[in-house]
Structure formats: C-alpha cells, structure tokens
Amino acid sequence: MKKILIIIGSCLVACGIIVSVVLICKGRKNNDDVETRIAQIVKIEGTVSVNEKAAYKNEKLAANDIITSSKNSVCYIQIDNDKVVKILESSIVSIKELKNNTLAIHLEEGSLYFNVENKLASDESMYFETENTTMSIRGTTGYILTLNDEVEVIIPEGTVTGTIDGKSFDATSGVKFVIDEENKIVNNISIGLNDLPEVIKEEIVKN
C-alpha cells in the first residue's frame, strides 16, 4: 500500500518510504487545463539539456520536459517568484504536470535542492513524492539525493507539522534521514550548518 508522508514546513519521519522524487505545487484556483504557473530556467552552470537539446537561460518549461544535468553541471529552475529548485550534477528530472496551477516534478536520478522562500497560501500545497511516499511542505529548504536503492533527505530550515499514514507528528528544523532499500527510515539525526553538504551550505549562506 502506498504510504503518504505529508509535511508542512521542514521534515522528520517515522515510517518506511522509497525513492524517485516528485514535487507537486498546487496554486491558486484557475481554469482547468490552463498552464498558469510559470517554471523557467534562470541559471545554468556546465552542460544541461532539455529534451536532449541544449538548455538556455530563461527557457520556459512545459509538461513532459526532461531536464538532464551532466557531471559538474547544475541548473536552477524558478517557480513563480519565490520557489527555486536546483538540479545538481548528474541528475535527470522530468516535469509531469504544469496545468491547473499544479506542478509535478519527478526526480529520476541524482539530487536536487529546493528553497521555498515564503510560506504557501492557504489554498496552495507542495509535495515531494517518491514512488511510495508523498511529502508536503508549507515553506522551507531541503535536499534530496537518490543513491542506488536509498534516498537521503536533509531539511536544514523550517518546522514541521505532518502526517504519516494518518498519524500526525511535529519536528523542528535541522533533520537528516535516510530511506533504505526496505523502505525504512534509518540514520535519523539532528544536524547543524557545519554538518551540511557543501551544495546545501553554499545556498543557505547565499540566501
């Protein structure tokens, strides 16, 4: 049975889960089938492609686009004006939905960093979803890495109110955990700024 992890703010987990991330942002109500939410590439370092063609700055993204970053390459995607997803090196991300104020992003492999600057409005929701898991946030920063059959998740900032399989929980910021190949949460620890990977630390310091 599919396990649902809903997170508002930052993150902590108490139940088993898996890999391959999807970010779903549902915004203010609008007409069905109308692409109203804007997602575009705002920065590229190294070699990045969209649908196997060279990506370029300010390129607008659409549903079914596949973004691929090569080694030592990164790509920044801006959603609206206050949400950024940084696709890190050697990663593949596809946009599954971009209509009716819904954005669904699937992390096929590699890693990404996200920053939601403002708390979402009451009629908005944002989810990070794996094949068997959904994580919902209201505004925070985070990092997700897929590695073999495991997923590492780090939430350096924000606070959490959420549910797992209908059971609620609360957590403070500064959480790191791993979802192992058996869909269990392991190595659930608290971390500080100095413990963060450089790819996260440089973004937090910059902001």
mmCIF file of C-alpha atoms in Angstrom:
data_model
loop_
_atom_site.group_PDB
_atom_site.id
_atom_site.type_symbol
_atom_site.label_atom_id
_atom_site.label_comp_id
_atom_site.label_asym_id
_atom_site.label_seq_id
_atom_site.Cartn_x
_atom_site.Cartn_y
_atom_site.Cartn_z
ATOM 1 C CA MET A 1 0.000 0.000 0.000
ATOM 2 C CA LYS A 2 1.250 3.484 -0.843
ATOM 3 C CA LYS A 3 2.497 5.329 2.209
ATOM 4 C CA ILE A 4 1.760 9.055 2.431
ATOM 5 C CA LEU A 5 4.089 11.444 4.220
ATOM 6 C CA ILE A 6 2.658 14.963 4.469
ATOM 7 C CA ILE A 7 4.995 17.676 5.753
ATOM 8 C CA ILE A 8 4.222 21.313 6.483
ATOM 9 C CA GLY A 9 7.437 23.311 6.785
ATOM 10 C CA SER A 10 10.510 21.151 7.365
ATOM 11 C CA CYS A 11 10.787 17.403 7.886
ATOM 12 C CA LEU A 12 11.026 14.366 10.159
ATOM 13 C CA VAL A 13 9.772 10.884 9.536
ATOM 14 C CA ALA A 14 8.512 7.940 11.482
ATOM 15 C CA CYS A 15 7.629 5.317 8.913
ATOM 16 C CA GLY A 16 9.010 3.408 5.904
ATOM 17 C CA ILE A 17 9.294 5.004 2.452
ATOM 18 C CA ILE A 18 11.164 4.835 -1.033
ATOM 19 C CA VAL A 19 12.785 6.830 -3.890
ATOM 20 C CA SER A 20 12.336 8.902 -7.092
ATOM 21 C CA VAL A 21 11.093 12.332 -6.180
ATOM 22 C CA VAL A 22 8.138 14.309 -7.395
ATOM 23 C CA LEU A 23 7.469 17.909 -6.434
ATOM 24 C CA ILE A 24 3.823 18.909 -6.772
ATOM 25 C CA CYS A 25 2.837 22.542 -6.281
ATOM 26 C CA LYS A 26 -0.847 23.373 -6.364
ATOM 27 C CA GLY A 27 -1.531 27.071 -6.553
ATOM 28 C CA ARG A 28 -4.471 29.472 -6.612
ATOM 29 C CA LYS A 29 -7.563 28.152 -8.364
ATOM 30 C CA ASN A 30 -7.878 28.746 -12.072
ATOM 31 C CA ASN A 31 -9.472 27.224 -15.144
ATOM 32 C CA ASP A 32 -8.801 23.536 -15.698
ATOM 33 C CA ASP A 33 -6.176 22.655 -18.322
ATOM 34 C CA VAL A 34 -4.742 26.195 -18.328
ATOM 35 C CA GLU A 35 -0.993 26.438 -17.774
ATOM 36 C CA THR A 36 -0.872 29.348 -15.337
ATOM 37 C CA ARG A 37 2.089 28.516 -13.127
ATOM 38 C CA ILE A 38 5.407 29.628 -14.607
ATOM 39 C CA ALA A 39 8.511 27.435 -14.388
ATOM 40 C CA GLN A 40 11.665 28.532 -16.169
ATOM 41 C CA ILE A 41 15.410 28.026 -16.134
ATOM 42 C CA VAL A 42 17.107 31.026 -14.540
ATOM 43 C CA LYS A 43 20.709 29.824 -14.331
ATOM 44 C CA ILE A 44 22.894 27.150 -15.913
ATOM 45 C CA GLU A 45 26.404 26.062 -14.998
ATOM 46 C CA GLY A 46 28.080 23.491 -17.229
ATOM 47 C CA THR A 47 26.133 21.265 -19.621
ATOM 48 C CA VAL A 48 22.368 20.936 -19.204
ATOM 49 C CA SER A 49 19.778 19.728 -21.706
ATOM 50 C CA VAL A 50 16.002 19.915 -22.051
ATOM 51 C CA ASN A 51 14.555 17.069 -24.095
ATOM 52 C CA GLU A 52 18.081 16.225 -25.317
ATOM 53 C CA LYS A 53 18.643 19.763 -26.652
ATOM 54 C CA ALA A 54 20.959 22.323 -25.066
ATOM 55 C CA ALA A 55 19.136 24.273 -22.350
ATOM 56 C CA TYR A 56 19.352 28.052 -22.190
ATOM 57 C CA LYS A 57 18.739 30.782 -19.625
ATOM 58 C CA ASN A 58 15.119 31.980 -19.332
ATOM 59 C CA GLU A 59 13.863 28.878 -21.145
ATOM 60 C CA LYS A 60 10.272 28.227 -20.086
ATOM 61 C CA LEU A 61 9.475 24.657 -19.163
ATOM 62 C CA ALA A 62 6.366 22.697 -20.062
ATOM 63 C CA ALA A 63 4.756 19.431 -19.041
ATOM 64 C CA ASN A 64 6.728 16.344 -20.140
ATOM 65 C CA ASP A 65 10.013 18.277 -20.428
ATOM 66 C CA ILE A 66 13.038 16.252 -19.275
ATOM 67 C CA ILE A 67 15.976 18.178 -17.798
ATOM 68 C CA THR A 68 19.347 16.425 -17.657
ATOM 69 C CA SER A 69 22.483 17.779 -15.990
ATOM 70 C CA SER A 70 25.932 16.418 -16.828
ATOM 71 C CA LYS A 71 28.853 15.922 -14.442
ATOM 72 C CA ASN A 72 29.959 19.176 -12.768
ATOM 73 C CA SER A 73 26.809 20.907 -14.037
ATOM 74 C CA VAL A 74 23.784 22.455 -12.300
ATOM 75 C CA CYS A 75 20.510 24.028 -13.352
ATOM 76 C CA TYR A 76 18.287 26.444 -11.409
ATOM 77 C CA ILE A 77 14.536 26.360 -12.058
ATOM 78 C CA GLN A 78 12.379 29.173 -10.695
ATOM 79 C CA ILE A 79 8.717 28.559 -9.968
ATOM 80 C CA ASP A 80 6.607 31.687 -9.531
ATOM 81 C CA ASN A 81 8.871 34.262 -7.891
ATOM 82 C CA ASP A 82 9.645 32.623 -4.564
ATOM 83 C CA LYS A 83 10.413 28.950 -5.214
ATOM 84 C CA VAL A 84 13.673 27.588 -6.614
ATOM 85 C CA VAL A 85 14.680 24.031 -7.457
ATOM 86 C CA LYS A 86 18.401 23.489 -8.061
ATOM 87 C CA ILE A 87 19.090 20.358 -10.087
ATOM 88 C CA LEU A 88 22.553 19.165 -9.128
ATOM 89 C CA GLU A 89 25.119 17.350 -11.264
ATOM 90 C CA SER A 90 24.441 14.026 -12.986
ATOM 91 C CA SER A 91 20.703 14.234 -12.461
ATOM 92 C CA ILE A 92 17.559 13.633 -14.520
ATOM 93 C CA VAL A 93 14.341 15.479 -13.700
ATOM 94 C CA SER A 94 11.074 15.469 -15.636
ATOM 95 C CA ILE A 95 8.077 17.775 -15.356
ATOM 96 C CA LYS A 96 4.992 15.619 -15.202
ATOM 97 C CA GLU A 97 2.321 18.308 -14.850
ATOM 98 C CA LEU A 98 2.112 22.037 -15.437
ATOM 99 C CA LYS A 99 -1.580 22.930 -15.638
ATOM 100 C CA ASN A 100 -4.454 23.936 -13.418
ATOM 101 C CA ASN A 101 -1.901 25.578 -11.103
ATOM 102 C CA THR A 102 -0.243 22.206 -10.474
ATOM 103 C CA LEU A 103 3.462 21.492 -10.946
ATOM 104 C CA ALA A 104 4.719 17.915 -10.676
ATOM 105 C CA ILE A 105 8.464 17.284 -10.920
ATOM 106 C CA HIS A 106 9.887 13.782 -10.942
ATOM 107 C CA LEU A 107 13.465 13.147 -9.842
ATOM 108 C CA GLU A 108 14.519 10.115 -11.849
ATOM 109 C CA GLU A 109 18.107 10.048 -10.594
ATOM 110 C CA GLY A 110 20.689 12.273 -8.956
ATOM 111 C CA SER A 111 19.867 15.020 -6.484
ATOM 112 C CA LEU A 112 18.210 18.381 -6.062
ATOM 113 C CA TYR A 113 17.963 21.254 -3.595
ATOM 114 C CA PHE A 114 14.804 23.282 -3.082
ATOM 115 C CA ASN A 115 14.049 26.609 -1.422
ATOM 116 C CA VAL A 116 10.515 27.858 -0.790
ATOM 117 C CA GLU A 117 11.068 31.397 0.469
ATOM 118 C CA ASN A 118 7.514 32.255 1.501
ATOM 119 C CA LYS A 119 5.007 30.173 3.379
ATOM 120 C CA LEU A 120 2.415 28.872 0.954
ATOM 121 C CA ALA A 121 -1.040 30.440 0.862
ATOM 122 C CA SER A 122 -3.913 28.561 2.472
ATOM 123 C CA ASP A 123 -5.093 27.332 -0.941
ATOM 124 C CA GLU A 124 -1.639 26.129 -2.025
ATOM 125 C CA SER A 125 0.154 22.856 -1.414
ATOM 126 C CA MET A 126 3.567 21.469 -2.319
ATOM 127 C CA TYR A 127 4.593 17.846 -2.210
ATOM 128 C CA PHE A 128 7.765 15.857 -2.668
ATOM 129 C CA GLU A 129 6.697 12.407 -3.716
ATOM 130 C CA THR A 130 8.541 9.159 -4.242
ATOM 131 C CA GLU A 131 7.066 6.017 -5.763
ATOM 132 C CA ASN A 132 5.563 5.077 -2.404
ATOM 133 C CA THR A 133 5.711 8.330 -0.454
ATOM 134 C CA THR A 134 4.371 11.877 -0.529
ATOM 135 C CA MET A 135 5.935 14.724 1.465
ATOM 136 C CA SER A 136 4.092 18.029 1.764
ATOM 137 C CA ILE A 137 5.715 21.278 2.896
ATOM 138 C CA ARG A 138 4.474 24.802 3.531
ATOM 139 C CA GLY A 139 7.777 26.677 3.131
ATOM 140 C CA THR A 140 11.317 25.539 3.854
ATOM 141 C CA THR A 141 14.602 24.406 2.316
ATOM 142 C CA GLY A 142 15.693 20.876 1.631
ATOM 143 C CA TYR A 143 17.959 18.450 -0.223
ATOM 144 C CA ILE A 144 17.107 15.061 -1.732
ATOM 145 C CA LEU A 145 19.667 12.576 -3.047
ATOM 146 C CA THR A 146 18.958 9.249 -4.739
ATOM 147 C CA LEU A 147 21.744 6.705 -4.384
ATOM 148 C CA ASN A 148 21.314 3.105 -5.508
ATOM 149 C CA ASP A 149 18.250 1.893 -3.587
ATOM 150 C CA GLU A 150 18.359 4.594 -0.921
ATOM 151 C CA VAL A 151 17.261 8.206 -0.590
ATOM 152 C CA GLU A 152 18.876 10.781 1.664
ATOM 153 C CA VAL A 153 16.771 13.732 2.808
ATOM 154 C CA ILE A 154 18.032 16.826 4.626
ATOM 155 C CA ILE A 155 15.816 19.668 5.881
ATOM 156 C CA PRO A 156 18.131 22.381 7.260
ATOM 157 C CA GLU A 157 15.498 25.075 7.877
ATOM 158 C CA GLY A 158 11.829 25.221 8.819
ATOM 159 C CA THR A 159 9.489 23.421 11.153
ATOM 160 C CA VAL A 160 7.177 20.504 10.547
ATOM 161 C CA THR A 161 3.611 19.539 11.146
ATOM 162 C CA GLY A 162 2.641 16.482 9.180
ATOM 163 C CA THR A 163 1.128 13.022 8.950
ATOM 164 C CA ILE A 164 2.328 9.553 8.014
ATOM 165 C CA ASP A 165 -0.406 7.033 7.221
ATOM 166 C CA GLY A 166 -2.861 9.211 9.108
ATOM 167 C CA LYS A 167 -0.621 9.632 12.159
ATOM 168 C CA SER A 168 0.460 13.200 12.887
ATOM 169 C CA PHE A 169 3.867 14.360 14.079
ATOM 170 C CA ASP A 170 5.811 17.552 14.769
ATOM 171 C CA ALA A 171 9.524 18.244 14.343
ATOM 172 C CA THR A 172 11.949 21.130 14.444
ATOM 173 C CA SER A 173 14.438 22.074 11.725
ATOM 174 C CA GLY A 174 17.886 20.525 11.257
ATOM 175 C CA VAL A 175 16.873 16.972 10.357
ATOM 176 C CA LYS A 176 18.667 14.387 8.225
ATOM 177 C CA PHE A 177 17.431 10.873 7.493
ATOM 178 C CA VAL A 178 17.853 8.040 5.014
ATOM 179 C CA ILE A 179 15.142 5.898 3.439
ATOM 180 C CA ASP A 180 16.735 2.500 2.906
ATOM 181 C CA GLU A 181 16.046 -0.241 0.359
ATOM 182 C CA GLU A 182 13.474 -1.796 2.708
ATOM 183 C CA ASN A 183 11.549 1.498 2.871
ATOM 184 C CA LYS A 184 12.601 2.119 6.451
ATOM 185 C CA ILE A 185 13.810 5.383 7.966
ATOM 186 C CA VAL A 186 17.359 4.978 9.235
ATOM 187 C CA ASN A 187 20.095 7.321 10.473
ATOM 188 C CA ASN A 188 17.535 9.884 11.622
ATOM 189 C CA ILE A 189 19.710 12.567 13.222
ATOM 190 C CA SER A 190 19.827 16.271 14.013
ATOM 191 C CA ILE A 191 22.408 18.336 12.136
ATOM 192 C CA GLY A 192 23.776 21.868 12.205
ATOM 193 C CA LEU A 193 25.017 24.203 9.484
ATOM 194 C CA ASN A 194 28.582 22.869 9.673
ATOM 195 C CA ASP A 195 27.341 19.309 9.100
ATOM 196 C CA LEU A 196 25.583 20.105 5.820
ATOM 197 C CA PRO A 197 26.997 19.097 2.421
ATOM 198 C CA GLU A 198 28.685 21.992 0.636
ATOM 199 C CA VAL A 199 25.984 22.057 -2.060
ATOM 200 C CA ILE A 200 23.421 22.942 0.620
ATOM 201 C CA LYS A 201 25.623 25.145 2.767
ATOM 202 C CA GLU A 202 26.561 27.450 -0.107
ATOM 203 C CA GLU A 203 22.886 28.017 -0.970
ATOM 204 C CA ILE A 204 21.897 28.764 2.627
ATOM 205 C CA VAL A 205 24.806 31.151 3.121
ATOM 206 C CA LYS A 206 23.984 32.858 -0.195
ATOM 207 C CA ASN A 207 20.385 33.387 0.825
#
